[in-house]
mmCIF file of C-alpha atoms and ligand atoms in Angstrom:
data_model
loop_
_atom_site.group_PDB
_atom_site.id
_atom_site.type_symbol
_atom_site.label_atom_id
_atom_site.label_comp_id
_atom_site.label_asym_id
_atom_site.label_seq_id
_atom_site.Cartn_x
_atom_site.Cartn_y
_atom_site.Cartn_z
ATOM 1 C CA MET A 260 0.000 0.000 0.000
ATOM 2 C CA LYS A 261 1.257 3.486 -0.819
ATOM 3 C CA THR A 262 1.893 5.750 2.155
ATOM 4 C CA HIS A 263 0.421 9.254 2.056
ATOM 5 C CA LYS A 264 3.929 10.594 1.449
ATOM 6 C CA ASN A 265 4.207 8.577 -1.749
ATOM 7 C CA LYS A 266 0.749 9.479 -3.025
ATOM 8 C CA LYS A 267 0.849 10.747 -6.578
ATOM 9 C CA LYS A 268 0.210 14.441 -6.996
ATOM 10 C CA THR A 269 -2.713 15.633 -9.094
ATOM 11 C CA ALA A 270 -2.845 18.606 -11.445
ATOM 12 C CA ILE A 271 -5.823 20.203 -13.133
ATOM 13 C CA ILE A 272 -4.785 21.612 -16.475
ATOM 14 C CA THR A 273 -7.114 23.790 -18.503
ATOM 15 C CA GLY A 274 -6.301 23.749 -22.192
ATOM 16 C CA ALA A 275 -4.745 20.277 -21.874
ATOM 17 C CA SER A 276 -5.756 19.142 -25.349
ATOM 18 C CA ASP A 277 -3.168 21.037 -27.365
ATOM 19 C CA GLY A 278 -0.008 23.145 -27.397
ATOM 20 C CA ILE A 279 1.670 24.042 -24.116
ATOM 21 C CA GLY A 280 -1.072 22.460 -21.962
ATOM 22 C CA ALA A 281 -0.775 19.127 -23.790
ATOM 23 C CA ALA A 282 3.045 19.126 -23.617
ATOM 24 C CA PHE A 283 2.956 19.984 -19.908
ATOM 25 C CA THR A 284 0.337 17.267 -19.284
ATOM 26 C CA LYS A 285 2.591 14.656 -20.906
ATOM 27 C CA LEU A 286 5.614 15.846 -18.952
ATOM 28 C CA LEU A 287 3.795 15.750 -15.602
ATOM 29 C CA ILE A 288 2.509 12.246 -16.255
ATOM 30 C CA LYS A 289 6.004 11.146 -17.240
ATOM 31 C CA ASN A 290 7.085 12.458 -13.842
ATOM 32 C CA ASP A 291 4.489 10.407 -12.007
ATOM 33 C CA TRP A 292 1.696 12.949 -11.638
ATOM 34 C CA ASN A 293 -1.977 12.382 -12.312
ATOM 35 C CA VAL A 294 -3.555 14.978 -14.581
ATOM 36 C CA ILE A 295 -7.158 16.052 -14.998
ATOM 37 C CA GLY A 296 -7.342 17.768 -18.369
ATOM 38 C CA ILE A 297 -10.034 20.245 -19.321
ATOM 39 C CA SER A 298 -10.727 21.717 -22.732
ATOM 40 C CA ARG A 299 -13.555 21.853 -25.272
ATOM 41 C CA SER A 300 -12.546 19.124 -27.715
ATOM 42 C CA SER A 301 -13.142 15.628 -26.322
ATOM 43 C CA ARG A 302 -11.648 14.239 -29.539
ATOM 44 C CA LYS A 303 -8.305 15.944 -28.881
ATOM 45 C CA LEU A 304 -8.407 15.020 -25.170
ATOM 46 C CA LYS A 305 -9.025 11.401 -26.116
ATOM 47 C CA GLU A 306 -5.979 11.530 -28.402
ATOM 48 C CA ILE A 307 -3.887 12.753 -25.462
ATOM 49 C CA SER A 308 -5.168 9.899 -23.278
ATOM 50 C CA LYS A 309 -3.927 7.423 -25.907
ATOM 51 C CA CYS A 310 -0.367 8.526 -25.109
ATOM 52 C CA PHE A 311 -0.585 6.618 -21.811
ATOM 53 C CA PRO A 312 -1.959 3.182 -22.743
ATOM 54 C CA SER A 313 -0.329 1.430 -19.803
ATOM 55 C CA ASN A 314 -1.183 4.170 -17.343
ATOM 56 C CA GLU A 315 -4.802 5.062 -18.079
ATOM 57 C CA GLN A 316 -5.561 6.240 -14.556
ATOM 58 C CA SER A 317 -2.996 9.011 -14.858
ATOM 59 C CA PHE A 318 -5.089 11.097 -17.292
ATOM 60 C CA LYS A 319 -8.745 11.861 -16.712
ATOM 61 C CA TYR A 320 -10.389 14.432 -18.866
ATOM 62 C CA TYR A 321 -13.489 16.551 -19.124
ATOM 63 C CA SER A 322 -14.739 18.289 -22.203
ATOM 64 C CA CYS A 323 -15.711 21.715 -20.915
ATOM 65 C CA ASP A 324 -15.568 25.302 -22.088
ATOM 66 C CA VAL A 325 -13.890 27.484 -19.458
ATOM 67 C CA GLN A 326 -16.715 29.964 -20.028
ATOM 68 C CA ASP A 327 -19.113 27.451 -18.417
ATOM 69 C CA PHE A 328 -18.791 28.081 -14.679
ATOM 70 C CA THR A 329 -21.667 25.718 -13.775
ATOM 71 C CA LYS A 330 -19.958 22.799 -15.501
ATOM 72 C CA LEU A 331 -16.586 23.634 -13.947
ATOM 73 C CA LYS A 332 -18.197 23.609 -10.471
ATOM 74 C CA LYS A 333 -19.745 20.225 -11.278
ATOM 75 C CA ILE A 334 -16.312 18.869 -12.253
ATOM 76 C CA ALA A 335 -14.846 20.271 -9.022
ATOM 77 C CA LYS A 336 -17.387 18.233 -7.021
ATOM 78 C CA GLU A 337 -16.505 15.019 -8.869
ATOM 79 C CA ILE A 338 -12.733 15.065 -8.620
ATOM 80 C CA GLU A 339 -10.144 14.776 -5.907
ATOM 81 C CA VAL A 340 -8.592 17.925 -4.477
ATOM 82 C CA PRO A 341 -5.763 18.945 -6.806
ATOM 83 C CA ASP A 342 -2.226 19.843 -5.769
ATOM 84 C CA LEU A 343 -1.738 22.065 -8.799
ATOM 85 C CA LEU A 344 -4.093 24.227 -10.810
ATOM 86 C CA PHE A 345 -2.545 25.183 -14.158
ATOM 87 C CA LEU A 346 -4.848 27.824 -15.633
ATOM 88 C CA ASN A 347 -3.663 27.763 -19.186
ATOM 89 C CA ALA A 348 -6.627 27.627 -21.616
ATOM 90 C CA GLY A 349 -6.548 30.540 -23.984
ATOM 91 C CA ILE A 350 -6.983 31.780 -27.516
ATOM 92 C CA TYR A 351 -5.049 34.156 -29.704
ATOM 93 C CA SER A 352 -6.101 36.015 -32.828
ATOM 94 C CA PRO A 353 -3.991 38.790 -34.289
ATOM 95 C CA VAL A 354 -6.100 41.886 -34.920
ATOM 96 C CA ASN A 355 -5.752 45.130 -36.792
ATOM 97 C CA ALA A 356 -7.002 47.757 -34.344
ATOM 98 C CA SER A 357 -8.074 50.050 -37.175
ATOM 99 C CA GLU A 358 -10.873 47.596 -37.985
ATOM 100 C CA ILE A 359 -14.095 46.789 -36.078
ATOM 101 C CA ASN A 360 -13.233 43.886 -33.782
ATOM 102 C CA LEU A 361 -15.669 44.041 -30.861
ATOM 103 C CA ASP A 362 -16.625 40.338 -31.027
ATOM 104 C CA ILE A 363 -12.959 39.315 -31.133
ATOM 105 C CA TYR A 364 -12.118 41.554 -28.156
ATOM 106 C CA LYS A 365 -15.040 40.131 -26.152
ATOM 107 C CA ASN A 366 -14.137 36.541 -27.061
ATOM 108 C CA HIS A 367 -10.575 37.018 -25.811
ATOM 109 C CA LEU A 368 -11.803 38.594 -22.602
ATOM 110 C CA ASN A 369 -14.372 35.836 -22.001
ATOM 111 C CA ILE A 370 -11.948 32.953 -22.568
ATOM 112 C CA ASN A 371 -8.517 34.273 -21.612
ATOM 113 C CA TYR A 372 -9.467 36.364 -18.587
ATOM 114 C CA LEU A 373 -12.947 35.401 -17.358
ATOM 115 C CA GLY A 374 -12.283 31.749 -18.306
ATOM 116 C CA VAL A 375 -9.299 31.742 -15.935
ATOM 117 C CA LEU A 376 -11.406 33.330 -13.194
ATOM 118 C CA ASN A 377 -14.186 30.766 -13.738
ATOM 119 C CA SER A 378 -11.695 27.910 -13.362
ATOM 120 C CA TYR A 379 -10.012 29.605 -10.404
ATOM 121 C CA GLU A 380 -13.307 30.141 -8.539
ATOM 122 C CA ALA A 381 -14.540 26.620 -9.297
ATOM 123 C CA PHE A 382 -11.472 24.836 -7.925
ATOM 124 C CA LEU A 383 -10.222 27.300 -5.301
ATOM 125 C CA PRO A 384 -12.593 26.281 -2.454
ATOM 126 C CA SER A 385 -11.051 22.811 -2.264
ATOM 127 C CA LEU A 386 -7.520 24.290 -2.037
ATOM 128 C CA ILE A 387 -8.636 26.705 0.669
ATOM 129 C CA LYS A 388 -10.232 23.875 2.613
ATOM 130 C CA LYS A 389 -7.004 21.886 2.363
ATOM 131 C CA LYS A 390 -4.965 25.040 3.199
ATOM 132 C CA ASN A 391 -2.469 23.941 0.624
ATOM 133 C CA GLY A 392 -1.985 24.069 -3.110
ATOM 134 C CA HIS A 393 -0.331 25.698 -6.070
ATOM 135 C CA ILE A 394 -1.834 27.822 -8.812
ATOM 136 C CA ILE A 395 0.006 28.731 -12.018
ATOM 137 C CA ILE A 396 -1.650 31.349 -14.186
ATOM 138 C CA MET A 397 -0.664 31.455 -17.839
ATOM 139 C CA SER A 398 0.060 34.997 -18.921
ATOM 140 C CA SER A 399 2.467 36.080 -21.668
ATOM 141 C CA LEU A 400 5.285 38.495 -22.367
ATOM 142 C CA SER A 401 2.675 40.429 -24.335
ATOM 143 C CA GLY A 402 1.108 41.273 -20.969
ATOM 144 C CA TRP A 403 4.172 43.428 -20.220
ATOM 145 C CA ILE A 404 3.787 45.917 -23.056
ATOM 146 C CA GLY A 405 1.344 46.405 -25.943
ATOM 147 C CA LEU A 406 2.654 44.635 -29.056
ATOM 148 C CA PRO A 407 1.640 44.908 -32.708
ATOM 149 C CA LYS A 408 -1.493 42.862 -33.606
ATOM 150 C CA ALA A 409 -2.058 41.984 -29.923
ATOM 151 C CA ALA A 410 -4.809 44.498 -29.128
ATOM 152 C CA ALA A 411 -7.298 41.699 -28.356
ATOM 153 C CA TYR A 412 -4.893 39.255 -26.714
ATOM 154 C CA GLY A 413 -2.387 41.449 -24.833
ATOM 155 C CA PRO A 414 -4.856 43.207 -22.508
ATOM 156 C CA THR A 415 -6.207 39.846 -21.265
ATOM 157 C CA LYS A 416 -2.674 38.742 -20.363
ATOM 158 C CA ALA A 417 -1.907 42.069 -18.652
ATOM 159 C CA ALA A 418 -5.133 41.632 -16.653
ATOM 160 C CA LEU A 419 -4.091 38.122 -15.594
ATOM 161 C CA ARG A 420 -0.727 39.428 -14.463
ATOM 162 C CA SER A 421 -2.378 42.079 -12.322
ATOM 163 C CA PHE A 422 -4.867 39.537 -10.973
ATOM 164 C CA ALA A 423 -2.115 37.100 -9.948
ATOM 165 C CA GLN A 424 -0.024 39.884 -8.409
ATOM 166 C CA SER A 425 -2.987 40.839 -6.211
ATOM 167 C CA ALA A 426 -4.315 37.357 -5.448
ATOM 168 C CA ARG A 427 -1.038 36.123 -3.968
ATOM 169 C CA TYR A 428 -1.383 38.556 -1.023
ATOM 170 C CA ASP A 429 -4.491 36.660 0.064
ATOM 171 C CA LEU A 430 -3.475 33.163 -0.977
ATOM 172 C CA ASN A 431 0.133 32.881 0.204
ATOM 173 C CA PRO A 432 -0.773 33.323 3.898
ATOM 174 C CA ILE A 433 -3.201 30.394 3.698
ATOM 175 C CA GLY A 434 -0.663 28.049 2.149
ATOM 176 C CA ILE A 435 -1.473 28.491 -1.543
ATOM 177 C CA LYS A 436 1.456 29.289 -3.822
ATOM 178 C CA VAL A 437 0.714 31.504 -6.822
ATOM 179 C CA GLN A 438 2.942 31.736 -9.883
ATOM 180 C CA LEU A 439 2.652 33.587 -13.137
ATOM 181 C CA CYS A 440 4.016 32.038 -16.320
ATOM 182 C CA SER A 441 4.931 34.561 -19.019
ATOM 183 C CA PRO A 442 6.309 32.931 -22.163
ATOM 184 C CA GLY A 443 7.404 34.634 -25.340
ATOM 185 C CA PHE A 444 6.638 32.891 -28.638
ATOM 186 C CA VAL A 445 6.101 29.128 -28.402
ATOM 187 C CA GLU A 446 5.553 26.979 -31.486
ATOM 188 C CA THR A 447 1.900 25.845 -31.272
ATOM 189 C CA GLN A 448 -1.152 26.020 -33.510
ATOM 190 C CA ALA A 449 -1.913 29.390 -31.840
ATOM 191 C CA THR A 450 1.277 30.999 -33.166
ATOM 192 C CA SER A 451 1.242 29.141 -36.482
ATOM 193 C CA ILE A 452 -1.098 31.850 -37.849
ATOM 194 C CA ASN A 453 1.436 34.628 -37.290
ATOM 195 C CA ASN A 454 2.888 35.880 -40.557
ATOM 196 C CA PHE A 455 5.594 37.970 -38.918
ATOM 197 C CA TYR A 456 9.017 37.125 -37.507
ATOM 198 C CA MET A 457 8.705 35.686 -33.978
ATOM 199 C CA PRO A 458 11.959 36.328 -32.103
ATOM 200 C CA GLY A 459 13.110 33.464 -29.888
ATOM 201 C CA LEU A 460 10.350 31.098 -31.096
ATOM 202 C CA MET A 461 10.581 28.089 -28.812
ATOM 203 C CA ASN A 462 9.690 24.418 -29.157
ATOM 204 C CA VAL A 463 6.624 23.454 -27.106
ATOM 205 C CA ASP A 464 8.355 20.602 -25.251
ATOM 206 C CA GLU A 465 11.183 22.948 -24.254
ATOM 207 C CA ALA A 466 8.567 25.364 -22.908
ATOM 208 C CA ALA A 467 6.913 22.563 -20.904
ATOM 209 C CA LYS A 468 10.294 21.577 -19.440
ATOM 210 C CA LEU A 469 10.925 25.159 -18.312
ATOM 211 C CA ILE A 470 7.497 25.374 -16.660
ATOM 212 C CA PHE A 471 8.242 22.086 -14.892
ATOM 213 C CA LYS A 472 11.591 23.458 -13.713
ATOM 214 C CA TYR A 473 10.234 26.818 -12.514
ATOM 215 C CA MET A 474 7.199 25.414 -10.716
ATOM 216 C CA ASP A 475 9.497 24.112 -7.992
ATOM 217 C CA THR A 476 11.145 27.488 -7.436
ATOM 218 C CA LYS A 477 10.112 30.401 -5.257
ATOM 219 C CA LYS A 478 9.891 32.750 -8.257
ATOM 220 C CA PHE A 479 6.501 34.458 -8.522
ATOM 221 C CA GLU A 480 6.773 35.252 -12.223
ATOM 222 C CA PHE A 481 8.854 33.136 -14.551
ATOM 223 C CA PHE A 482 9.442 33.929 -18.189
ATOM 224 C CA PHE A 483 11.239 32.545 -21.232
ATOM 225 C CA PRO A 484 13.033 32.422 -23.610
ATOM 226 C CA PHE A 485 15.698 34.329 -21.716
ATOM 227 C CA THR A 486 17.096 36.702 -24.373
ATOM 228 C CA PHE A 487 13.751 37.782 -25.802
ATOM 229 C CA SER A 488 12.370 38.236 -22.255
ATOM 230 C CA ILE A 489 15.256 40.547 -21.382
ATOM 231 C CA PHE A 490 14.583 42.621 -24.521
ATOM 232 C CA MET A 491 10.919 42.833 -23.571
ATOM 233 C CA LYS A 492 11.799 43.824 -19.996
ATOM 234 C CA VAL A 493 14.039 46.599 -21.318
ATOM 235 C CA PHE A 494 11.333 47.743 -23.784
ATOM 236 C CA SER A 495 8.822 47.991 -20.950
ATOM 237 C CA PHE A 496 11.169 50.265 -18.953
ATOM 238 C CA LEU A 497 12.333 52.463 -21.829
ATOM 239 C CA PRO A 498 10.698 55.815 -22.582
ATOM 240 C CA ASP A 499 7.674 55.118 -24.771
ATOM 241 C CA LYS A 500 9.071 56.944 -27.791
ATOM 242 C CA ILE A 501 12.115 54.658 -27.878
ATOM 243 C CA SER A 502 10.285 51.371 -27.221
ATOM 244 C CA TYR A 503 7.670 52.269 -29.861
ATOM 245 C CA TYR A 504 10.442 52.874 -32.407
ATOM 246 C CA LEU A 505 12.356 49.681 -31.513
ATOM 247 C CA ILE A 506 9.297 47.425 -31.547
ATOM 248 C CA LYS A 507 8.250 48.805 -34.941
ATOM 249 C CA LYS A 508 11.759 48.249 -36.259
ATOM 250 C CA PHE A 509 12.377 44.743 -34.900
ATOM 251 C CA ILE A 510 8.996 43.062 -34.489
ATOM 252 C CA ILE A 511 6.690 44.318 -37.250
HETATM 253 N N1 NAP B 173 2.126 29.801 -27.934
HETATM 254 C C1 NAP B 173 2.663 30.922 -27.461
HETATM 255 O O1 NAP B 173 3.540 31.535 -28.086
HETATM 256 C C2 NAP B 173 2.210 31.460 -26.127
HETATM 257 C C3 NAP B 173 2.976 32.470 -25.562
HETATM 258 C C4 NAP B 173 2.575 32.996 -24.343
HETATM 259 C C5 NAP B 173 1.455 32.529 -23.725
HETATM 260 N N2 NAP B 173 0.719 31.545 -24.302
HETATM 261 C C6 NAP B 173 -0.494 31.096 -23.611
HETATM 262 O O2 NAP B 173 -0.391 29.725 -23.350
HETATM 263 C C7 NAP B 173 -1.689 29.154 -23.341
HETATM 264 C C8 NAP B 173 -1.699 27.981 -24.291
HETATM 265 O O3 NAP B 173 -1.396 28.471 -25.589
HETATM 266 P P1 NAP B 173 -0.982 27.502 -26.773
HETATM 267 O O4 NAP B 173 -0.051 28.260 -27.627
HETATM 268 O O5 NAP B 173 -0.601 26.177 -26.234
HETATM 269 O O6 NAP B 173 -2.375 27.423 -27.564
HETATM 270 P P2 NAP B 173 -3.086 26.210 -28.305
HETATM 271 O O7 NAP B 173 -2.104 25.266 -28.850
HETATM 272 O O8 NAP B 173 -4.063 26.860 -29.219
HETATM 273 O O9 NAP B 173 -3.876 25.494 -27.119
HETATM 274 C C9 NAP B 173 -4.875 26.174 -26.430
HETATM 275 C C10 NAP B 173 -5.562 25.229 -25.487
HETATM 276 O O10 NAP B 173 -6.616 25.939 -24.815
HETATM 277 C C11 NAP B 173 -7.856 25.233 -25.010
HETATM 278 N N3 NAP B 173 -8.964 26.185 -25.064
HETATM 279 C C12 NAP B 173 -9.121 27.240 -25.890
HETATM 280 N N4 NAP B 173 -10.287 27.841 -25.644
HETATM 281 C C13 NAP B 173 -10.890 27.149 -24.643
HETATM 282 C C14 NAP B 173 -12.117 27.268 -23.973
HETATM 283 N N5 NAP B 173 -12.999 28.226 -24.276
HETATM 284 N N6 NAP B 173 -12.410 26.384 -22.994
HETATM 285 C C15 NAP B 173 -11.544 25.398 -22.679
HETATM 286 N N7 NAP B 173 -10.364 25.233 -23.286
HETATM 287 C C16 NAP B 173 -10.043 26.086 -24.261
HETATM 288 C C17 NAP B 173 -7.660 24.483 -26.331
HETATM 289 O O11 NAP B 173 -8.456 23.329 -26.392
HETATM 290 P P3 NAP B 173 -9.874 23.202 -27.134
HETATM 291 O O12 NAP B 173 -9.741 23.872 -28.452
HETATM 292 O O13 NAP B 173 -10.063 21.736 -27.173
HETATM 293 O O14 NAP B 173 -10.860 23.865 -26.231
HETATM 294 C C18 NAP B 173 -6.206 24.062 -26.211
HETATM 295 O O15 NAP B 173 -6.113 22.900 -25.422
HETATM 296 C C19 NAP B 173 -2.661 30.272 -23.738
HETATM 297 O O16 NAP B 173 -3.210 30.859 -22.585
HETATM 298 C C20 NAP B 173 -1.754 31.250 -24.443
HETATM 299 O O17 NAP B 173 -2.259 32.558 -24.364
HETATM 300 C C21 NAP B 173 1.070 30.995 -25.502
#
């Protein structure tokens, strides 16, 4: 019989069916975690489950839109209390802000920001009850400074950053660790639509490995790839006139 100390840890991952969420799911399971994956496409989730034929118990999944708070609460009642909540589900569409984009703006807000809050609120009570847990919120380097074509996406990631910065004051004292993950460009279907140069574009498995490495550190915000992150940090501190010029020159 396994002792409590040896009990496998459990993660809830939103957006587990593709991209970074799928790569991180596979990596956690490889490292002896159980994962509960949530995303809309049951077909894609089923494909992920096929990666663990000899270890079926390690990946449970629920097809659920993160906009559906009622369904998320229902899932929370059915599952065991997680050790890690990886709030990762998100969408990205480049937009031209000179065009009418209200539906696109609202869709980003509803999925990327309110979808994270829905998942957070649905699963938080069990962590609070346990007085222990770990939440990683998926933001982006584009939450640091407004980037070209990111007028719909960037503000949702900036909002998540601000949310996580505030939430940790209330959660840390009750034993819940909060981290913010801010990647640059990672090679997934989301970025495959970009028709511009993506500096530092990173392989999705490399990104998952870095998340796995940083989740065991005391860092609140972790970001990668290193060189592009440093450029972005500098841009966000520079006088606006200079950062505007440099971003136009190097990113557009
Ligand atoms: N790729 C990058 O360069 C990059 C950089 C920084 C941050 N990020 C962030 O990292 C996260 C993952 O991005 P990715 O590049 O891996 O994207 P991706 O390959 O498109 O995967 C997105 C995941 O989110 C799920 N999802 C989307 N809308 C959902 C909804 N309404 N309800 C539930 N699940 C939903 C998708 O599954 P279904 O379609 O099955 O629902 C999929 O599993 C996002 O938050 C993104 O903003 C990505």
